[in-house]
Amino acid sequence: MRSPAHASKWRLLLVAAGATLLVSACASAVSPTPVRKGGTVTFAEQPTAPPNYILPLASSSYFTVANLSDFSQDMYLPLYWFGKAGEPVLNKGLSVAEPPVFSDHNSVVTLNLKHWSWSNGQPVTARDVIFWLNLLSAATDPLAPTVGTTTSPGPGWGAAVPGGFPQNVASYTQTGTYQLQLKLNASYNPTWYTDNELSQIYPLPQAAWDRLSAGGTVGNYDSSAQSRALAPASAHLPAGAYLPTDPGSASSGALGVAQFLNLQSQDLSTYATNPLWKVVDGPFVLRSFTPSGYAKLVPNSKYSGSPKPTISAFVEEPFTSDTAEYNALRTKSLTIGYIPPQDLGTKSTLEALGYRLAPWYEFGVNYSPYNFTNPTIGPVFKQLYVRQAIQSLINQPQYIKDFMGGIGAVGNGPVPSYPHGNPDQSPLEAKGQVYPYDPGRAVNLLKSHGWKVVPRGTTSCVRPGSAAGQCGTGIHLGQPLSFTMLYVSGSTELTSRMEALQSTLAAQAGITMALKSAPFGQVASQVAAGCTFATPCSTWGMSAFANFIWVYSPDYLPTGGELFATGAGSNFGDYSSPTNNANILGTHTASTASAEQAALFRYQNYLAQQLPVAWMPSGPYQLTMYRSNLRGLVPQGIFAEIYPQLYSFAG
């Protein structure tokens, strides 16, 4: 478990990372500037990344910062909120429950809810948590049927890990109006279980949402989930997975409710009018919304937390490109925006217009997933030497200098390097690049494994087979080293980085990387949905998502189960390694602080060397520019969370 000293070290690191900002905050605390109530805060969404899913129970296709951290969490609060004043800690004040109580050798967890209310005046109770658990169990059931159409993919959960939550819960029982108890299937590390498992829970308004159709009556349809039997371990089903009461039904019980809510959440045109979304427990409620991503939220008058919102409205504005967003800053149309890295040299122009700069540092990592399920290039990517060669052709320091305004850090593995000196990062990751830019090494790796390397031409396999010095299993004679990079459109920085990588791969090693861009939602859908070894997809070979692909939320301890465990919901390229799975399990069951650190180092060192993805440089989540009279923004959320309830205007 993390010790108090661990937490104190984090606090010191964060003060060092943002000293200037914290000094300003301290100064204002001594002589507070008078603030006024009211006013509208306008917030710029990331280019081509508007919110497109409101239900907190989001499948991997919708499991994004735009949908969760920057949108639904303003209305629907998780049971446990993480992040406080820019620190990666549990925020007890914003959490809907008191800290969990572990007992019976850390195999039983008791949860006690605070007395909060929904916006319709009903209390938030343990039944609302049971409702979430029932829907989550149905939505992540390996045997549950799905609707199976492009417009209605069926329920799912982006944080799902086979054998993980809620499958590692043997039973759950409501033991009081505001109390419930989870009996786990084993003893677990309480730090990991709180940070990465209980952190996934959202109380949902059962008395308003437990229905099978828009016109149907509210009932206890989800309760069938509580009577399901636990499935035995098998080759196709993780031990402890739930068997649905009726595997052939897609419209009854908890599964039917989950599917109904999923379909309602895909109907963007009704977000502002649908009665479902009017029942919230967060600081805001949605007033208006357009399918393009424009959202206007107003204070929830029944919000139980503190402080209460003082602004009149919080508006999120969509943009098709970072250029369009920058132009909105120049016309002073935004309260909170961001300066694109390529425009950082014009910072003084925006400051003259009344803006201040505050880089938004996140506890996350950036990488490009390999599509191991692609029937053509997948067998090539499964060869470690190929991944080593590609990593050796990624000039991260140059990308940071040329495209990121000089602000960033190289990516070495799965544990973030921001803030600098992260104590969760192993010495191997912290010392520098495991595979630094080295074109000569990349070429030698390919040649020594049976490829004819043709710089500025087409590199192809000339020695097929699985023996030493041959290309590897599944790679045929004459196969070119060629694939498609699918990346998010709208970011000049990302486009420039992809073009630079494309040029380097071709010029140095004859690797052909075709570029294909699309809006964020389309890329996320293609990368996250439908690509498994059972149902492979060939529309992409690698993918890229700007400065961050993953912020560690809701798995706040960076053990990586949601990202790299076999079959995990956010394992976008379907990487699979028994050794990695065992390493991840070790982080879940560690019983002491030293054992936890050793397990975490072992996990990340393996992936830093095995390259389940191509590690990319990480910069700030964004270079935030905000109006100088705005209060309550800095320090920004370490997990990409936002706090509009703290915002106010000076004077």
XYZ file of C-alpha atoms in Angstrom:
651
model
C 0.000 0.000 0.000
C 1.095 3.606 -0.428
C 2.537 5.004 2.732
C 1.965 8.536 4.087
C 5.531 9.311 3.021
C 4.606 8.362 -0.528
C 1.760 10.873 -0.541
C 3.969 13.594 0.938
C 6.554 13.028 -1.765
C 3.848 13.524 -4.379
C 2.891 16.833 -2.819
C 6.485 18.077 -2.971
C 6.816 17.026 -6.602
C 3.692 18.841 -7.616
C 4.723 22.000 -5.841
C 8.010 21.883 -7.755
C 6.244 21.280 -11.065
C 3.928 24.229 -10.672
C 5.755 26.515 -8.285
C 4.894 29.733 -10.075
C 1.213 28.915 -10.190
C 1.091 27.842 -6.559
C 2.918 30.960 -5.406
C 0.265 33.021 -7.148
C -2.436 30.977 -5.483
C -0.859 31.464 -2.074
C -0.570 35.188 -2.661
C -4.245 35.432 -3.531
C -5.062 33.453 -0.386
C -3.364 36.113 1.728
C -5.172 38.966 -0.030
C -8.220 37.400 -1.664
C -9.653 39.196 -4.651
C -13.373 39.906 -4.290
C -15.422 37.684 -6.571
C -18.903 38.129 -7.969
C -21.667 35.611 -8.423
C -23.006 34.792 -11.858
C -21.442 34.920 -15.282
C -20.915 32.268 -17.952
C -17.660 30.348 -18.352
C -16.974 29.132 -21.902
C -14.664 26.119 -22.176
C -12.999 24.938 -25.396
C -13.306 21.265 -26.235
C -10.388 19.533 -27.902
C -10.443 19.691 -31.731
C -12.828 17.126 -33.277
C -13.384 15.620 -29.814
C -16.810 16.748 -28.586
C -18.759 14.767 -25.982
C -20.954 12.142 -27.627
C -22.052 9.945 -24.715
C -23.686 11.044 -21.464
C -24.189 7.789 -19.539
C -21.280 7.190 -17.104
C -21.389 3.471 -18.021
C -19.419 3.957 -21.257
C -18.055 1.237 -23.515
C -14.497 1.480 -24.817
C -15.751 3.332 -27.912
C -16.983 6.188 -25.694
C -14.538 5.834 -22.795
C -12.912 9.237 -23.315
C -11.917 12.335 -21.368
C -14.388 14.324 -23.479
C -17.273 12.132 -22.303
C -16.306 11.381 -18.712
C -13.874 13.830 -17.087
C -15.037 16.883 -19.056
C -18.754 16.168 -19.330
C -20.711 13.469 -17.506
C -18.752 13.847 -14.230
C -20.096 17.393 -13.921
C -23.530 15.778 -13.599
C -22.921 12.257 -12.260
C -20.397 11.809 -9.483
C -18.338 8.655 -8.983
C -18.571 7.027 -5.577
C -14.944 8.059 -5.013
C -13.521 11.198 -6.583
C -9.775 11.302 -7.214
C -7.805 14.504 -7.660
C -7.564 17.472 -5.308
C -5.822 20.790 -5.977
C -3.703 19.171 -8.687
C -2.647 16.244 -6.478
C -3.240 12.558 -7.374
C -5.062 11.725 -4.150
C -8.521 10.635 -3.025
C -10.751 13.692 -2.644
C -12.823 12.801 0.408
C -14.858 16.000 0.203
C -16.170 15.343 -3.325
C -16.641 11.611 -2.797
C -20.223 10.409 -2.341
C -19.072 7.780 0.181
C -16.811 7.700 3.193
C -13.441 5.937 2.704
C -13.955 2.165 2.307
C -13.450 -0.188 5.233
C -11.566 -3.425 4.489
C -11.882 -6.482 6.723
C -11.424 -10.266 6.805
C -7.875 -10.143 5.428
C -8.882 -7.530 2.830
C -11.503 -9.777 1.263
C -14.563 -7.828 2.479
C -15.272 -4.157 1.768
C -17.906 -2.078 3.536
C -19.104 1.098 1.825
C -20.922 3.842 3.728
C -22.581 6.563 1.665
C -22.946 10.153 2.754
C -26.464 11.569 2.811
C -26.539 13.188 -0.627
C -29.531 13.872 -2.840
C -30.516 13.565 -6.470
C -31.768 16.680 -8.210
C -35.341 15.360 -7.940
C -35.036 15.444 -4.145
C -34.646 11.682 -3.682
C -31.706 10.505 -1.553
C -28.662 8.796 -3.033
C -28.757 5.387 -1.358
C -27.005 2.043 -1.376
C -29.736 0.832 -3.748
C -28.362 3.251 -6.356
C -24.940 1.644 -5.981
C -26.476 -1.830 -6.273
C -28.174 -0.595 -9.457
C -24.753 0.352 -10.909
C -23.247 -2.983 -9.893
C -26.094 -4.894 -11.506
C -25.856 -2.947 -14.763
C -22.062 -3.161 -14.784
C -22.149 -6.919 -14.285
C -24.611 -7.300 -17.161
C -22.793 -4.866 -19.432
C -19.429 -6.609 -18.998
C -20.725 -10.198 -19.025
C -18.641 -12.206 -21.541
C -21.697 -14.292 -22.514
C -24.228 -11.451 -22.673
C -25.684 -10.814 -26.121
C -25.372 -7.389 -27.695
C -27.680 -5.532 -30.009
C -25.074 -5.935 -32.726
C -25.660 -2.961 -35.047
C -23.443 -0.021 -35.872
C -25.863 2.420 -34.259
C -26.500 0.254 -31.219
C -23.403 -1.735 -30.248
C -24.846 -2.861 -26.943
C -23.583 -2.109 -23.446
C -19.992 -2.388 -22.326
C -17.484 -0.818 -19.954
C -14.187 0.721 -21.073
C -12.537 -0.120 -17.742
C -13.376 -3.830 -18.000
C -10.614 -6.347 -17.312
C -11.348 -10.099 -17.485
C -11.427 -11.362 -13.923
C -11.358 -7.795 -12.590
C -14.143 -5.632 -11.252
C -16.982 -6.586 -10.892
C -16.022 -10.212 -11.610
C -13.734 -10.238 -8.567
C -16.780 -9.526 -6.380
C -18.260 -12.833 -5.183
C -21.386 -11.108 -3.869
C -22.724 -7.690 -2.927
C -25.467 -6.937 -0.448
C -27.259 -3.814 0.745
C -26.892 -3.813 4.534
C -28.628 -0.507 5.236
C -30.149 2.503 3.538
C -26.724 4.023 3.073
C -24.499 0.956 3.456
C -23.520 -2.047 1.347
C -20.955 -4.776 1.599
C -18.844 -6.423 -1.092
C -17.427 -9.877 -0.534
C -14.438 -10.376 -2.798
C -13.245 -13.643 -4.306
C -9.762 -13.229 -2.779
C -7.659 -10.887 -0.667
C -6.506 -7.788 -2.534
C -4.179 -4.851 -2.067
C -6.516 -2.218 -0.496
C -4.709 0.653 -2.236
C -5.140 -0.938 -5.654
C -8.711 -2.042 -4.942
C -9.730 1.451 -3.841
C -7.836 3.341 -6.533
C -8.645 1.068 -9.470
C -11.765 -0.948 -8.635
C -14.008 0.959 -6.236
C -13.075 4.054 -8.238
C -15.151 2.662 -11.118
C -18.449 2.867 -9.210
C -21.063 5.503 -10.016
C -24.311 5.607 -8.027
C -27.123 5.838 -10.594
C -30.725 6.966 -9.898
C -32.427 3.559 -9.779
C -35.850 5.035 -9.017
C -35.700 7.020 -12.280
C -33.611 4.870 -14.618
C -34.573 1.257 -13.880
C -36.750 0.788 -16.953
C -36.706 -1.084 -20.252
C -38.186 1.593 -22.514
C -38.765 5.335 -22.563
C -42.489 4.931 -21.983
C -42.182 1.989 -19.626
C -42.706 2.048 -15.897
C -39.844 2.101 -13.422
C -39.368 -1.233 -11.692
C -36.678 -3.468 -10.245
C -35.684 -4.989 -13.560
C -32.012 -4.839 -12.648
C -32.524 -7.071 -9.621
C -32.280 -10.234 -11.700
C -28.551 -9.559 -11.754
C -28.416 -10.323 -8.044
C -29.643 -13.893 -8.526
C -27.143 -14.890 -11.182
C -24.839 -17.826 -10.519
C -21.098 -17.521 -10.633
C -19.598 -19.266 -13.631
C -16.759 -21.781 -13.227
C -13.392 -21.063 -14.751
C -13.120 -22.170 -18.366
C -11.095 -21.484 -21.477
C -13.562 -18.864 -22.684
C -14.869 -17.362 -19.437
C -12.846 -15.873 -16.556
C -13.333 -17.426 -13.145
C -15.983 -15.534 -11.202
C -17.763 -14.126 -14.255
C -21.518 -13.869 -13.941
C -23.902 -16.025 -15.931
C -26.964 -14.057 -17.072
C -30.316 -15.358 -15.901
C -31.465 -15.614 -19.506
C -28.481 -15.662 -21.918
C -30.809 -15.595 -24.909
C -32.603 -12.406 -23.907
C -31.330 -8.982 -24.876
C -34.274 -7.010 -23.531
C -34.965 -8.129 -19.955
C -33.347 -7.793 -16.563
C -30.225 -5.754 -15.907
C -28.965 -6.355 -19.433
C -32.161 -4.928 -20.902
C -31.895 -1.832 -18.697
C -28.235 -1.353 -19.649
C -29.090 -1.652 -23.328
C -31.967 0.816 -23.002
C -29.761 3.401 -21.283
C -27.037 2.808 -23.854
C -29.449 3.506 -26.712
C -30.757 6.630 -24.985
C -27.191 7.870 -24.538
C -26.551 7.481 -28.260
C -29.478 9.800 -29.075
C -27.553 13.066 -28.839
C -30.413 15.181 -30.172
C -32.505 14.494 -27.036
C -29.849 15.082 -24.364
C -31.335 18.396 -23.219
C -34.947 17.163 -23.186
C -34.729 13.524 -22.089
C -36.108 13.246 -18.510
C -33.471 10.606 -17.709
C -30.635 13.097 -17.867
C -32.437 15.644 -15.656
C -31.860 13.470 -12.570
C -28.286 14.181 -11.429
C -26.267 14.312 -8.221
C -23.405 16.460 -9.520
C -22.995 20.239 -9.326
C -24.548 20.857 -12.763
C -27.456 19.747 -14.919
C -27.592 19.906 -18.708
C -29.673 22.805 -20.072
C -28.942 22.558 -23.821
C -26.930 20.365 -26.171
C -26.359 19.943 -29.906
C -25.029 16.849 -31.707
C -21.976 18.896 -32.736
C -20.922 18.924 -29.088
C -22.108 22.303 -27.817
C -23.185 21.874 -24.197
C -24.614 24.345 -21.714
C -24.747 23.272 -18.083
C -26.391 25.221 -15.261
C -26.100 24.766 -11.484
C -27.998 21.910 -9.838
C -29.944 23.637 -7.058
C -30.109 20.355 -5.074
C -26.365 19.693 -5.208
C -25.266 18.244 -1.853
C -21.564 18.951 -2.192
C -19.537 21.980 -1.253
C -18.807 24.539 -2.513
C -21.916 25.232 -4.548
C -21.482 26.629 -8.063
C -21.504 30.435 -8.225
C -21.378 30.894 -12.005
C -24.648 31.057 -13.929
C -23.614 28.595 -16.631
C -20.749 26.475 -17.896
C -20.623 26.212 -21.689
C -18.487 23.747 -23.667
C -17.696 24.830 -27.230
C -16.746 22.341 -29.999
C -14.048 23.029 -32.609
C -13.102 21.316 -35.844
C -9.409 22.249 -35.580
C -6.902 23.816 -33.226
C -6.694 26.737 -35.671
C -10.404 27.459 -35.230
C -10.029 27.324 -31.459
C -7.022 29.665 -31.552
C -9.047 32.161 -33.594
C -11.763 32.037 -30.916
C -9.144 32.969 -28.335
C -8.006 35.897 -30.451
C -11.570 37.234 -30.549
C -11.912 36.721 -26.769
C -14.826 34.324 -27.300
C -13.528 31.846 -24.722
C -12.990 31.970 -20.981
C -10.855 28.805 -21.005
C -9.078 27.632 -24.136
C -5.689 26.417 -25.238
C -2.867 27.702 -27.383
C -1.704 25.161 -29.989
C 1.988 24.274 -29.534
C 2.863 25.706 -32.949
C 1.442 29.081 -31.835
C 3.226 29.238 -28.481
C 5.427 32.034 -29.798
C 2.358 34.289 -29.958
C 1.569 33.855 -26.258
C 2.228 37.537 -25.587
C -0.491 38.485 -28.080
C -3.053 36.518 -26.110
C -1.743 37.853 -22.813
C -2.291 41.368 -24.133
C -5.924 40.366 -24.690
C -6.288 39.432 -21.029
C -5.331 35.742 -20.982
C -2.901 33.831 -18.798
C -0.996 30.627 -19.616
C -1.304 27.541 -17.393
C 0.079 24.277 -18.835
C -2.276 21.442 -17.884
C -0.164 18.507 -16.737
C -1.833 15.116 -16.558
C -0.995 11.809 -14.938
C -1.025 9.899 -18.206
C 0.968 8.410 -21.061
C 1.043 8.739 -24.829
C 1.479 5.863 -27.231
C 0.416 4.482 -30.580
C -1.268 1.067 -30.324
C -0.320 -1.700 -32.725
C -3.261 -3.607 -34.192
C -2.228 -7.165 -33.414
C -5.560 -8.410 -34.797
C -4.957 -7.047 -38.305
C -4.709 -10.222 -40.447
C -2.009 -8.727 -42.694
C 0.261 -6.557 -40.555
C -0.678 -8.115 -37.186
C 1.741 -11.064 -37.545
C 4.506 -8.565 -38.351
C 3.769 -6.457 -35.266
C 3.850 -9.587 -33.092
C 7.593 -9.803 -33.736
C 9.423 -7.954 -30.955
C 12.310 -7.039 -33.260
C 9.883 -5.184 -35.571
C 8.499 -3.183 -32.658
C 12.051 -2.456 -31.523
C 12.935 -1.254 -35.002
C 9.921 1.065 -35.209
C 10.596 2.447 -31.714
C 14.198 3.130 -32.760
C 12.878 5.261 -35.630
C 10.728 7.510 -33.407
C 12.776 10.636 -32.728
C 10.999 11.751 -29.577
C 13.376 14.570 -28.505
C 13.141 16.078 -31.989
C 9.342 15.872 -31.982
C 9.238 17.690 -28.648
C 11.500 20.419 -29.994
C 9.893 20.825 -33.411
C 6.197 20.229 -32.803
C 5.465 20.577 -29.071
C 6.976 23.968 -28.328
C 9.847 22.317 -26.475
C 7.503 21.257 -23.652
C 7.257 17.527 -23.074
C 8.934 14.312 -22.017
C 9.907 11.190 -23.899
C 7.755 8.124 -23.400
C 9.602 5.098 -22.029
C 6.864 2.872 -20.697
C 3.415 2.605 -19.132
C 3.981 4.763 -16.037
C 3.847 8.556 -16.517
C 6.945 10.712 -16.369
C 4.852 13.757 -15.445
C 5.208 15.147 -12.848
C 8.979 14.805 -13.095
C 10.377 12.408 -10.522
C 7.199 10.331 -10.257
C 7.943 7.808 -7.461
C 5.785 5.195 -9.190
C 8.187 5.192 -12.153
C 10.935 2.571 -12.090
C 14.623 3.507 -12.405
C 14.664 1.866 -15.855
C 11.915 4.163 -17.125
C 13.226 7.227 -15.313
C 16.797 7.066 -16.603
C 15.910 7.789 -20.230
C 14.754 6.114 -23.416
C 14.997 2.346 -23.433
C 15.055 2.454 -27.247
C 16.477 5.835 -28.275
C 16.377 7.082 -31.842
C 18.845 4.930 -33.782
C 18.085 4.312 -37.497
C 21.148 2.087 -37.892
C 19.928 -0.256 -35.179
C 16.482 -0.364 -36.745
C 17.893 -1.347 -40.156
C 20.173 -3.998 -38.654
C 17.284 -5.530 -36.717
C 15.236 -5.928 -39.876
C 18.119 -7.244 -41.991
C 19.145 -9.790 -39.367
C 15.603 -11.162 -39.289
C 15.149 -11.831 -42.971
C 14.045 -8.501 -44.473
C 15.491 -6.832 -47.537
C 15.683 -3.220 -46.424
C 15.287 -0.676 -49.217
C 15.494 2.897 -47.873
C 13.084 5.152 -49.798
C 11.765 1.997 -51.403
C 9.794 -1.028 -50.223
C 11.232 -3.267 -47.532
C 10.016 -6.868 -47.858
C 10.488 -10.288 -46.299
C 12.988 -12.472 -48.188
C 13.489 -15.212 -45.565
C 10.053 -16.321 -44.316
C 9.780 -18.765 -41.457
C 9.959 -18.913 -37.686
C 13.589 -19.980 -37.230
C 16.397 -17.682 -36.126
C 17.214 -15.115 -38.801
C 13.804 -15.454 -40.444
C 10.915 -12.987 -40.597
C 8.634 -14.820 -38.170
C 5.419 -16.804 -37.963
C 2.640 -15.652 -40.285
C 4.849 -13.490 -42.518
C 5.026 -14.666 -46.124
C 7.700 -14.354 -48.795
C 7.692 -10.917 -50.403
C 5.361 -9.371 -47.830
C 6.018 -5.607 -47.652
C 6.486 -3.823 -44.349
C 3.500 -1.574 -44.937
C 0.557 -0.437 -42.818
C -1.945 2.390 -42.213
C -1.602 4.896 -39.379
C -5.056 6.107 -38.299
C -4.826 9.378 -36.381
C -7.077 12.117 -35.049
C -7.608 15.104 -37.328
C -7.688 18.750 -36.259
C -4.319 18.977 -34.472
C -1.482 20.604 -36.408
C 1.029 19.216 -33.905
C -0.146 15.632 -34.341
C -0.345 15.908 -38.131
C 3.211 17.262 -38.277
C 4.444 14.484 -35.990
C 2.769 11.789 -38.073
C 4.207 13.231 -41.295
C 7.681 13.331 -39.740
C 7.402 9.698 -38.638
C 6.113 8.672 -42.057
C 9.106 10.344 -43.707
C 11.630 8.787 -41.316
C 10.253 5.255 -41.645
C 10.375 5.464 -45.438
C 13.728 7.221 -45.798
C 15.660 5.212 -43.229
C 14.141 1.737 -43.428
C 11.790 1.520 -46.411
C 8.746 1.113 -44.147
C 5.561 2.397 -45.763
C 3.159 4.076 -43.345
C 0.052 5.394 -45.084
C -1.635 8.234 -43.186
C -5.380 8.377 -42.619
C -7.017 10.994 -40.396
C -10.549 11.262 -39.005
C -12.364 13.083 -36.185
C -11.647 11.846 -32.679
C -14.924 9.950 -32.269
C -14.453 8.019 -35.491
C -10.879 7.078 -34.642
C -11.871 5.997 -31.124
C -14.709 3.896 -32.490
C -12.527 2.130 -35.070
C -9.658 1.538 -32.668
C -11.690 0.509 -29.632
C -14.598 -1.440 -31.090
C -14.756 -4.796 -32.771
C -11.033 -5.606 -32.978
C -10.239 -8.902 -31.281
C -8.409 -12.031 -32.337
C -11.809 -13.669 -32.815
C -13.076 -10.774 -34.946
C -10.003 -9.041 -36.427
C -10.192 -5.704 -38.208
C -7.941 -4.505 -41.002
C -8.887 -0.825 -41.267
C -5.805 0.287 -39.337
C -2.334 -0.883 -38.394
C -1.350 1.760 -35.827
C -3.220 4.714 -34.341
C -2.436 8.039 -32.679
C -4.327 10.460 -30.411
C -2.281 13.681 -29.956
C -0.417 14.348 -26.673
C -2.214 11.761 -24.552
C -4.017 8.560 -25.318
C -4.542 7.551 -21.695
C -4.991 9.547 -18.490
C -4.971 7.197 -15.503
C -8.655 7.434 -14.667
C -10.529 5.570 -13.267
C -7.508 3.309 -12.688
C -5.582 5.876 -10.665
C -2.786 3.548 -9.568
C -0.879 2.966 -12.856
C -0.875 -0.828 -12.848
C -2.148 -1.025 -16.424
C -4.766 -3.744 -16.121
C -7.294 -1.804 -18.196
C -4.704 -1.087 -20.903
C -2.552 -4.155 -21.425
C -4.164 -7.161 -19.736
C -5.398 -9.759 -22.201
C -8.986 -8.923 -23.156
C -9.112 -5.611 -21.249
C -11.701 -3.094 -22.416
C -9.151 -0.411 -23.294
C -6.496 -2.757 -24.691
C -6.970 -1.163 -28.105
C -4.595 -3.326 -30.138
C -5.380 -6.541 -28.239
C -1.861 -7.048 -26.909
C -1.554 -10.356 -25.049
C 1.250 -11.723 -22.868
C 0.967 -14.296 -20.043
C 4.036 -12.772 -18.362
C 2.466 -9.323 -18.434
C -0.813 -10.697 -17.063
C 1.065 -12.272 -14.163
C 2.955 -9.036 -13.508
C -0.305 -7.069 -13.409
C -1.836 -9.594 -11.004
C 1.155 -9.072 -8.721
C 0.315 -5.379 -8.381
C -3.252 -6.312 -7.401
C -2.347 -8.671 -4.582
C 0.696 -6.992 -2.991
C 0.192 -6.782 0.776
C 2.879 -4.247 1.728
C 4.187 -0.945 0.370
C 7.533 -2.477 -0.632
C 5.839 -5.424 -2.349
C 3.551 -3.027 -4.219
C 6.488 -0.965 -5.490
C 8.464 -4.053 -6.495
C 5.471 -5.437 -8.388
C 4.815 -2.097 -10.089
C 8.470 -1.809 -11.172
C 8.478 -5.384 -12.484
C 5.312 -4.711 -14.511
C 6.534 -1.507 -16.130
C 10.077 -2.720 -16.819
C 8.692 -5.653 -18.768
C 6.472 -3.460 -20.943
C 9.145 -0.810 -21.407
C 11.247 -3.495 -23.062
C 8.501 -5.558 -24.729
C 6.827 -2.562 -26.425
C 3.135 -3.537 -26.458
C 2.679 -0.143 -28.132
C 4.962 2.445 -29.699
C 5.801 4.863 -26.890
C 5.387 8.499 -27.899
C 6.355 11.794 -26.241
C 3.896 13.315 -23.792
C 3.366 17.013 -23.406
C 0.885 18.841 -21.238
C -2.693 17.747 -21.897
C -3.043 21.268 -23.247
C -1.444 24.696 -22.904
C -4.418 26.303 -21.213
C -5.084 29.980 -21.820
C -7.664 31.452 -19.443
C -9.113 34.889 -18.782
C -7.124 36.667 -16.088
C -10.264 37.514 -14.094
C -11.259 33.838 -13.771
C -10.732 32.305 -10.340
C -10.725 28.638 -9.306
C -9.081 27.093 -12.378
C -5.482 26.657 -11.187
C -4.178 24.139 -10.290
C -5.872 22.071 -12.979
C -6.956 18.467 -12.477
C -4.146 15.909 -12.530
C -6.548 13.288 -13.967
C -8.114 15.592 -16.604
C -10.999 16.286 -14.238
C -12.501 19.777 -14.223
C -14.138 21.741 -11.419
C -16.555 24.347 -12.814
C -18.226 24.497 -9.390
C -15.065 26.283 -8.210
C -15.071 28.906 -10.947
C -15.910 32.567 -10.346
C -15.032 35.945 -11.777
C -13.073 38.636 -9.953
C -14.892 41.813 -9.091
